[in-house]
Amino acid sequence: MGNDENRSGGNGGPATSVIAKVKPKTKRPNLYRVLILNDDYTPMEFVVHVLEKFFHKDVEAATKIMLHVHHHGIGECGVFTYEIAETKVTQVMDFARKHQHPLQCVMEKK
């Protein structure tokens, strides 16, 4: 009976207990769509170049997105976390202004 007393903390001995690790549930970050808007002044070739440069699209995918923008007024470049989407929008807008084009790029929550 001496072993039972030690496990339960009787006789002033150390008590044993089990520590269970609880894994915290991580929430997936919100995602944002980065969109290019159509305008009547930005050349189609420039839009394709932007899609290749900032969104790593190949010529075929970039051309397809550009034509979608041209025909529907808006097109999705990609889906990213908030910080990345915000950076992409800023990069595209700065690049367009630097080259004197009125191209608009925006982000919206998915």
Short mmCIF file of N, CA, C and O in Angstrom, two decimals:
data_model
loop_
_atom_site.label_atom_id
_atom_site.label_comp_id
_atom_site.label_asym_id
_atom_site.label_seq_id
_atom_site.Cartn_x
_atom_site.Cartn_y
_atom_site.Cartn_z
N MET A 1 0.82 -1.19 0.00
CA MET A 1 0.00 0.00 0.00
C MET A 1 0.86 1.25 0.00
O MET A 1 0.38 2.32 -0.26
N GLY A 2 2.14 1.09 0.20
CA GLY A 2 3.03 2.24 0.19
C GLY A 2 3.07 2.93 -1.16
O GLY A 2 3.17 4.13 -1.25
N ASN A 3 2.97 2.20 -2.27
CA ASN A 3 2.99 2.80 -3.61
C ASN A 3 1.74 3.63 -3.87
O ASN A 3 1.79 4.67 -4.49
N ASP A 4 0.60 3.13 -3.38
CA ASP A 4 -0.64 3.88 -3.57
C ASP A 4 -0.60 5.21 -2.84
O ASP A 4 -1.08 6.22 -3.33
N GLU A 5 0.01 5.23 -1.68
CA GLU A 5 0.10 6.47 -0.92
C GLU A 5 0.98 7.49 -1.62
O GLU A 5 0.68 8.67 -1.64
N ASN A 6 2.07 7.06 -2.25
CA ASN A 6 2.97 7.99 -2.95
C ASN A 6 2.29 8.60 -4.18
O ASN A 6 2.45 9.77 -4.47
N ARG A 7 1.52 7.80 -4.90
CA ARG A 7 0.86 8.32 -6.10
C ARG A 7 -0.22 9.34 -5.76
O ARG A 7 -0.44 10.28 -6.48
N SER A 8 -0.87 9.16 -4.66
CA SER A 8 -1.95 10.07 -4.32
C SER A 8 -1.48 11.24 -3.48
O SER A 8 -2.27 12.09 -3.12
N GLY A 9 -0.20 11.27 -3.18
CA GLY A 9 0.32 12.40 -2.42
C GLY A 9 0.23 12.19 -0.94
O GLY A 9 0.54 13.09 -0.18
N GLY A 10 -0.16 10.98 -0.46
CA GLY A 10 -0.20 10.72 0.97
C GLY A 10 1.23 10.67 1.51
O GLY A 10 2.20 10.61 0.77
N ASN A 11 1.43 10.74 2.78
CA ASN A 11 2.75 10.74 3.42
C ASN A 11 3.61 11.93 3.00
O ASN A 11 4.82 11.89 3.11
N GLY A 12 3.07 12.93 2.37
CA GLY A 12 3.84 14.12 1.98
C GLY A 12 4.73 13.90 0.76
O GLY A 12 5.55 14.73 0.44
N GLY A 13 4.59 12.77 0.08
CA GLY A 13 5.42 12.48 -1.10
C GLY A 13 4.92 13.24 -2.31
O GLY A 13 3.85 13.85 -2.30
N PRO A 14 5.69 13.23 -3.39
CA PRO A 14 5.29 13.97 -4.61
C PRO A 14 4.09 13.32 -5.29
O PRO A 14 3.99 12.10 -5.35
N ALA A 15 3.18 14.13 -5.76
CA ALA A 15 2.01 13.65 -6.48
C ALA A 15 2.33 13.64 -7.96
O ALA A 15 3.07 14.48 -8.46
N THR A 16 1.82 12.70 -8.71
CA THR A 16 2.04 12.67 -10.15
C THR A 16 0.78 13.18 -10.85
O THR A 16 -0.34 12.96 -10.38
N SER A 17 1.01 13.87 -11.95
CA SER A 17 -0.12 14.36 -12.73
C SER A 17 0.26 14.34 -14.21
O SER A 17 1.43 14.30 -14.56
N VAL A 18 -0.71 14.38 -15.06
CA VAL A 18 -0.49 14.35 -16.51
C VAL A 18 -0.73 15.75 -17.04
O VAL A 18 -1.74 16.38 -16.75
N ILE A 19 0.23 16.21 -17.85
CA ILE A 19 0.08 17.52 -18.49
C ILE A 19 -0.26 17.25 -19.95
O ILE A 19 0.50 16.60 -20.66
N ALA A 20 -1.40 17.73 -20.38
CA ALA A 20 -1.83 17.55 -21.76
C ALA A 20 -1.56 18.83 -22.53
O ALA A 20 -1.94 19.92 -22.09
N LYS A 21 -0.88 18.70 -23.67
CA LYS A 21 -0.66 19.88 -24.51
C LYS A 21 -1.91 20.12 -25.34
O LYS A 21 -2.42 19.21 -25.98
N VAL A 22 -2.38 21.34 -25.32
CA VAL A 22 -3.54 21.71 -26.11
C VAL A 22 -3.03 22.47 -27.32
O VAL A 22 -2.34 23.48 -27.19
N LYS A 23 -3.36 21.96 -28.49
CA LYS A 23 -2.94 22.62 -29.72
C LYS A 23 -3.89 23.77 -30.01
O LYS A 23 -5.10 23.57 -30.13
N PRO A 24 -3.36 24.99 -30.11
CA PRO A 24 -4.27 26.11 -30.41
C PRO A 24 -4.79 26.01 -31.84
O PRO A 24 -4.06 25.60 -32.73
N LYS A 25 -6.04 26.34 -32.02
CA LYS A 25 -6.62 26.33 -33.36
C LYS A 25 -6.22 27.63 -34.06
O LYS A 25 -6.50 28.71 -33.56
N THR A 26 -5.57 27.48 -35.19
CA THR A 26 -5.17 28.67 -35.94
C THR A 26 -6.21 28.95 -37.01
O THR A 26 -6.70 28.04 -37.68
N LYS A 27 -6.54 30.20 -37.14
CA LYS A 27 -7.54 30.63 -38.11
C LYS A 27 -6.81 31.00 -39.41
O LYS A 27 -5.78 31.66 -39.39
N ARG A 28 -7.35 30.55 -40.51
CA ARG A 28 -6.75 30.90 -41.80
C ARG A 28 -6.93 32.40 -42.03
O ARG A 28 -7.98 32.96 -41.72
N PRO A 29 -5.91 33.05 -42.63
CA PRO A 29 -6.05 34.49 -42.88
C PRO A 29 -7.09 34.76 -43.97
O PRO A 29 -7.31 33.92 -44.84
N ASN A 30 -7.69 35.91 -43.90
CA ASN A 30 -8.63 36.32 -44.94
C ASN A 30 -7.87 36.49 -46.25
O ASN A 30 -6.73 36.94 -46.25
N LEU A 31 -8.54 36.18 -47.34
CA LEU A 31 -7.92 36.32 -48.65
C LEU A 31 -8.57 37.47 -49.41
O LEU A 31 -9.75 37.78 -49.22
N TYR A 32 -7.77 38.08 -50.27
CA TYR A 32 -8.21 39.25 -51.05
C TYR A 32 -7.90 39.04 -52.52
O TYR A 32 -6.82 38.58 -52.87
N ARG A 33 -8.86 39.40 -53.34
CA ARG A 33 -8.68 39.34 -54.80
C ARG A 33 -8.04 40.65 -55.25
O ARG A 33 -8.47 41.72 -54.85
N VAL A 34 -7.04 40.55 -56.11
CA VAL A 34 -6.44 41.74 -56.72
C VAL A 34 -7.02 41.83 -58.13
O VAL A 34 -6.96 40.88 -58.91
N LEU A 35 -7.62 42.98 -58.42
CA LEU A 35 -8.34 43.18 -59.67
C LEU A 35 -7.76 44.33 -60.47
O LEU A 35 -7.35 45.35 -59.90
N ILE A 36 -7.76 44.19 -61.79
CA ILE A 36 -7.38 45.28 -62.69
C ILE A 36 -8.66 45.76 -63.36
O ILE A 36 -9.50 44.96 -63.77
N LEU A 37 -8.79 47.09 -63.45
CA LEU A 37 -9.97 47.70 -64.06
C LEU A 37 -9.64 48.20 -65.45
O LEU A 37 -8.53 48.69 -65.71
N ASN A 38 -10.60 48.11 -66.33
CA ASN A 38 -10.41 48.55 -67.70
C ASN A 38 -10.45 50.08 -67.79
O ASN A 38 -11.15 50.74 -67.03
N ASP A 39 -9.66 50.61 -68.70
CA ASP A 39 -9.75 52.03 -69.06
C ASP A 39 -9.50 52.13 -70.57
O ASP A 39 -9.08 51.17 -71.20
N ASP A 40 -9.79 53.29 -71.12
CA ASP A 40 -9.67 53.46 -72.57
C ASP A 40 -8.29 53.93 -73.02
O ASP A 40 -8.09 54.18 -74.21
N TYR A 41 -7.33 54.08 -72.10
CA TYR A 41 -6.06 54.68 -72.45
C TYR A 41 -4.84 53.78 -72.26
O TYR A 41 -3.86 53.92 -72.98
N THR A 42 -4.87 52.88 -71.31
CA THR A 42 -3.73 52.01 -71.06
C THR A 42 -3.63 50.97 -72.16
O THR A 42 -4.59 50.25 -72.44
N PRO A 43 -2.46 50.89 -72.83
CA PRO A 43 -2.31 49.90 -73.91
C PRO A 43 -2.42 48.46 -73.39
O PRO A 43 -2.00 48.15 -72.28
N MET A 44 -2.97 47.61 -74.21
CA MET A 44 -3.14 46.20 -73.85
C MET A 44 -1.78 45.55 -73.55
O MET A 44 -1.69 44.72 -72.65
N GLU A 45 -0.78 45.92 -74.31
CA GLU A 45 0.57 45.35 -74.12
C GLU A 45 1.11 45.70 -72.73
O GLU A 45 1.80 44.90 -72.12
N PHE A 46 0.79 46.90 -72.24
CA PHE A 46 1.25 47.31 -70.92
C PHE A 46 0.58 46.47 -69.84
O PHE A 46 1.23 46.05 -68.88
N VAL A 47 -0.71 46.19 -70.00
CA VAL A 47 -1.44 45.37 -69.04
C VAL A 47 -0.85 43.96 -69.00
O VAL A 47 -0.63 43.40 -67.93
N VAL A 48 -0.55 43.40 -70.16
CA VAL A 48 0.08 42.08 -70.24
C VAL A 48 1.43 42.11 -69.52
O VAL A 48 1.76 41.21 -68.74
N HIS A 49 2.20 43.17 -69.74
CA HIS A 49 3.51 43.31 -69.09
C HIS A 49 3.36 43.37 -67.56
O HIS A 49 4.13 42.73 -66.83
N VAL A 50 2.39 44.10 -67.08
CA VAL A 50 2.13 44.20 -65.63
C VAL A 50 1.78 42.83 -65.06
O VAL A 50 2.30 42.44 -64.00
N LEU A 51 0.95 42.09 -65.75
CA LEU A 51 0.55 40.76 -65.28
C LEU A 51 1.74 39.80 -65.24
O LEU A 51 1.85 38.98 -64.34
N GLU A 52 2.62 39.93 -66.21
CA GLU A 52 3.83 39.09 -66.23
C GLU A 52 4.78 39.49 -65.11
O GLU A 52 5.30 38.64 -64.38
N LYS A 53 4.99 40.79 -64.96
CA LYS A 53 5.98 41.30 -64.01
C LYS A 53 5.58 41.14 -62.55
O LYS A 53 6.37 40.67 -61.73
N PHE A 54 4.35 41.50 -62.20
CA PHE A 54 3.94 41.52 -60.79
C PHE A 54 3.16 40.29 -60.34
O PHE A 54 3.09 40.02 -59.15
N PHE A 55 2.58 39.56 -61.30
CA PHE A 55 1.77 38.40 -60.93
C PHE A 55 2.34 37.10 -61.49
O PHE A 55 1.71 36.05 -61.38
N HIS A 56 3.49 37.19 -62.12
CA HIS A 56 4.23 36.03 -62.63
C HIS A 56 3.38 35.14 -63.54
O HIS A 56 3.43 33.92 -63.46
N LYS A 57 2.61 35.80 -64.40
CA LYS A 57 1.80 35.07 -65.38
C LYS A 57 2.63 34.87 -66.64
O LYS A 57 3.45 35.73 -67.00
N ASP A 58 2.39 33.75 -67.34
CA ASP A 58 3.05 33.58 -68.63
C ASP A 58 2.29 34.42 -69.66
O ASP A 58 1.20 34.95 -69.36
N VAL A 59 2.84 34.55 -70.85
CA VAL A 59 2.23 35.42 -71.87
C VAL A 59 0.80 35.01 -72.17
O VAL A 59 -0.09 35.87 -72.29
N GLU A 60 0.56 33.71 -72.26
CA GLU A 60 -0.79 33.23 -72.58
C GLU A 60 -1.80 33.57 -71.48
O GLU A 60 -2.88 34.10 -71.77
N ALA A 61 -1.44 33.31 -70.23
CA ALA A 61 -2.36 33.62 -69.11
C ALA A 61 -2.56 35.13 -68.98
O ALA A 61 -3.69 35.59 -68.74
N ALA A 62 -1.49 35.90 -69.14
CA ALA A 62 -1.59 37.36 -69.03
C ALA A 62 -2.49 37.92 -70.13
O ALA A 62 -3.31 38.81 -69.88
N THR A 63 -2.35 37.39 -71.33
CA THR A 63 -3.17 37.86 -72.45
C THR A 63 -4.64 37.52 -72.21
O THR A 63 -5.53 38.33 -72.46
N LYS A 64 -4.90 36.33 -71.68
CA LYS A 64 -6.27 35.91 -71.38
C LYS A 64 -6.91 36.84 -70.34
O LYS A 64 -8.05 37.27 -70.51
N ILE A 65 -6.17 37.16 -69.28
CA ILE A 65 -6.69 38.07 -68.25
C ILE A 65 -6.92 39.46 -68.83
O ILE A 65 -7.95 40.09 -68.59
N MET A 66 -5.96 39.93 -69.63
CA MET A 66 -6.08 41.27 -70.24
C MET A 66 -7.32 41.34 -71.12
O MET A 66 -8.06 42.34 -71.08
N LEU A 67 -7.57 40.31 -71.90
CA LEU A 67 -8.75 40.31 -72.77
C LEU A 67 -10.04 40.26 -71.95
O LEU A 67 -11.04 40.89 -72.31
N HIS A 68 -10.01 39.55 -70.84
CA HIS A 68 -11.18 39.52 -69.94
C HIS A 68 -11.44 40.93 -69.39
O HIS A 68 -12.59 41.38 -69.34
N VAL A 69 -10.37 41.61 -68.99
CA VAL A 69 -10.49 42.99 -68.50
C VAL A 69 -11.06 43.88 -69.61
O VAL A 69 -11.97 44.69 -69.39
N HIS A 70 -10.54 43.71 -70.81
CA HIS A 70 -10.96 44.53 -71.95
C HIS A 70 -12.45 44.34 -72.27
O HIS A 70 -13.16 45.31 -72.54
N HIS A 71 -12.91 43.10 -72.21
CA HIS A 71 -14.31 42.81 -72.59
C HIS A 71 -15.31 42.96 -71.45
O HIS A 71 -16.47 43.28 -71.69
N HIS A 72 -14.86 42.72 -70.20
CA HIS A 72 -15.80 42.75 -69.08
C HIS A 72 -15.58 43.92 -68.11
O HIS A 72 -16.34 44.09 -67.17
N GLY A 73 -14.52 44.69 -68.33
CA GLY A 73 -14.29 45.87 -67.49
C GLY A 73 -13.47 45.61 -66.24
O GLY A 73 -13.03 46.55 -65.59
N ILE A 74 -13.28 44.34 -65.88
CA ILE A 74 -12.54 43.99 -64.67
C ILE A 74 -12.00 42.57 -64.82
O ILE A 74 -12.60 41.75 -65.51
N GLY A 75 -10.85 42.33 -64.19
CA GLY A 75 -10.28 40.99 -64.25
C GLY A 75 -9.44 40.70 -63.01
O GLY A 75 -8.80 41.59 -62.46
N GLU A 76 -9.45 39.45 -62.61
CA GLU A 76 -8.72 39.03 -61.40
C GLU A 76 -7.29 38.64 -61.77
O GLU A 76 -7.06 37.82 -62.64
N CYS A 77 -6.35 39.22 -61.04
CA CYS A 77 -4.93 38.92 -61.24
C CYS A 77 -4.46 37.80 -60.33
O CYS A 77 -3.50 37.10 -60.65
N GLY A 78 -5.07 37.68 -59.16
CA GLY A 78 -4.68 36.66 -58.20
C GLY A 78 -5.39 36.87 -56.88
O GLY A 78 -6.07 37.88 -56.67
N VAL A 79 -5.20 35.90 -55.96
CA VAL A 79 -5.80 35.95 -54.63
C VAL A 79 -4.67 35.80 -53.62
O VAL A 79 -3.86 34.88 -53.72
N PHE A 80 -4.62 36.73 -52.66
CA PHE A 80 -3.50 36.80 -51.73
C PHE A 80 -3.99 37.17 -50.33
O PHE A 80 -5.12 37.62 -50.15
N THR A 81 -3.09 37.05 -49.36
CA THR A 81 -3.38 37.57 -48.03
C THR A 81 -3.39 39.09 -48.12
O THR A 81 -2.90 39.67 -49.10
N TYR A 82 -3.90 39.74 -47.07
CA TYR A 82 -4.08 41.19 -47.10
C TYR A 82 -2.79 41.94 -47.43
O TYR A 82 -2.76 42.79 -48.32
N GLU A 83 -1.72 41.61 -46.72
CA GLU A 83 -0.46 42.36 -46.89
C GLU A 83 0.10 42.19 -48.30
O GLU A 83 0.58 43.16 -48.90
N ILE A 84 0.04 40.98 -48.83
CA ILE A 84 0.57 40.75 -50.17
C ILE A 84 -0.30 41.44 -51.21
O ILE A 84 0.22 42.07 -52.14
N ALA A 85 -1.61 41.34 -51.06
CA ALA A 85 -2.53 42.00 -52.01
C ALA A 85 -2.30 43.50 -52.00
O ALA A 85 -2.24 44.13 -53.06
N GLU A 86 -2.17 44.07 -50.82
CA GLU A 86 -1.95 45.51 -50.70
C GLU A 86 -0.63 45.92 -51.38
O GLU A 86 -0.57 46.93 -52.09
N THR A 87 0.40 45.11 -51.20
CA THR A 87 1.69 45.39 -51.83
C THR A 87 1.59 45.32 -53.35
O THR A 87 2.10 46.18 -54.06
N LYS A 88 0.90 44.30 -53.86
CA LYS A 88 0.75 44.14 -55.32
C LYS A 88 0.00 45.34 -55.91
O LYS A 88 0.39 45.87 -56.95
N VAL A 89 -1.08 45.76 -55.25
CA VAL A 89 -1.85 46.91 -55.73
C VAL A 89 -0.97 48.15 -55.79
O VAL A 89 -0.95 48.88 -56.79
N THR A 90 -0.20 48.38 -54.74
CA THR A 90 0.69 49.55 -54.69
C THR A 90 1.75 49.48 -55.78
O THR A 90 2.02 50.48 -56.46
N GLN A 91 2.34 48.31 -55.96
CA GLN A 91 3.37 48.15 -56.99
C GLN A 91 2.82 48.43 -58.39
O GLN A 91 3.44 49.14 -59.18
N VAL A 92 1.64 47.88 -58.68
CA VAL A 92 1.03 48.08 -59.99
C VAL A 92 0.68 49.55 -60.21
O VAL A 92 0.97 50.12 -61.27
N MET A 93 0.08 50.17 -59.20
CA MET A 93 -0.31 51.58 -59.34
C MET A 93 0.93 52.48 -59.53
O MET A 93 0.93 53.38 -60.37
N ASP A 94 1.98 52.23 -58.74
CA ASP A 94 3.20 53.02 -58.88
C ASP A 94 3.84 52.83 -60.25
O ASP A 94 4.29 53.79 -60.89
N PHE A 95 3.87 51.59 -60.72
CA PHE A 95 4.46 51.28 -62.02
C PHE A 95 3.66 51.96 -63.14
O PHE A 95 4.24 52.52 -64.07
N ALA A 96 2.33 51.91 -63.05
CA ALA A 96 1.48 52.54 -64.06
C ALA A 96 1.69 54.06 -64.08
O ALA A 96 1.81 54.66 -65.15
N ARG A 97 1.74 54.67 -62.90
CA ARG A 97 1.96 56.13 -62.84
C ARG A 97 3.33 56.51 -63.40
O ARG A 97 3.47 57.50 -64.10
N LYS A 98 4.32 55.70 -63.07
CA LYS A 98 5.69 55.95 -63.56
C LYS A 98 5.72 55.95 -65.08
O LYS A 98 6.46 56.70 -65.69
N HIS A 99 4.89 55.11 -65.68
CA HIS A 99 4.83 55.02 -67.15
C HIS A 99 3.67 55.83 -67.72
O HIS A 99 3.32 55.68 -68.89
N GLN A 100 3.10 56.68 -66.89
CA GLN A 100 2.05 57.63 -67.29
C GLN A 100 0.81 56.96 -67.89
O GLN A 100 0.27 57.40 -68.90
N HIS A 101 0.38 55.89 -67.21
CA HIS A 101 -0.85 55.22 -67.62
C HIS A 101 -1.86 55.31 -66.48
O HIS A 101 -1.49 55.23 -65.31
N PRO A 102 -3.15 55.46 -66.81
CA PRO A 102 -4.18 55.59 -65.77
C PRO A 102 -4.71 54.25 -65.25
O PRO A 102 -5.78 54.19 -64.66
N LEU A 103 -3.97 53.17 -65.44
CA LEU A 103 -4.40 51.84 -65.04
C LEU A 103 -4.77 51.82 -63.56
O LEU A 103 -4.06 52.36 -62.72
N GLN A 104 -5.90 51.20 -63.25
CA GLN A 104 -6.38 51.09 -61.87
C GLN A 104 -6.30 49.63 -61.42
O GLN A 104 -6.71 48.73 -62.15
N CYS A 105 -5.79 49.45 -60.23
CA CYS A 105 -5.69 48.13 -59.62
C CYS A 105 -6.25 48.24 -58.21
O CYS A 105 -5.89 49.16 -57.47
N VAL A 106 -7.14 47.33 -57.85
CA VAL A 106 -7.79 47.39 -56.54
C VAL A 106 -7.80 45.98 -55.92
O VAL A 106 -7.50 44.99 -56.59
N MET A 107 -8.16 45.94 -54.64
CA MET A 107 -8.31 44.65 -53.98
C MET A 107 -9.66 44.59 -53.28
O MET A 107 -10.20 45.61 -52.89
N GLU A 108 -10.20 43.39 -53.18
CA GLU A 108 -11.47 43.21 -52.47
C GLU A 108 -11.43 41.88 -51.73
O GLU A 108 -10.78 40.93 -52.16
N LYS A 109 -12.10 41.86 -50.60
CA LYS A 109 -12.12 40.65 -49.76
C LYS A 109 -12.85 39.56 -50.51
O LYS A 109 -13.88 39.79 -51.12
N LYS A 110 -12.28 38.37 -50.48
CA LYS A 110 -12.87 37.24 -51.19
C LYS A 110 -14.00 36.64 -50.39
O LYS A 110 -14.01 36.60 -49.21
#
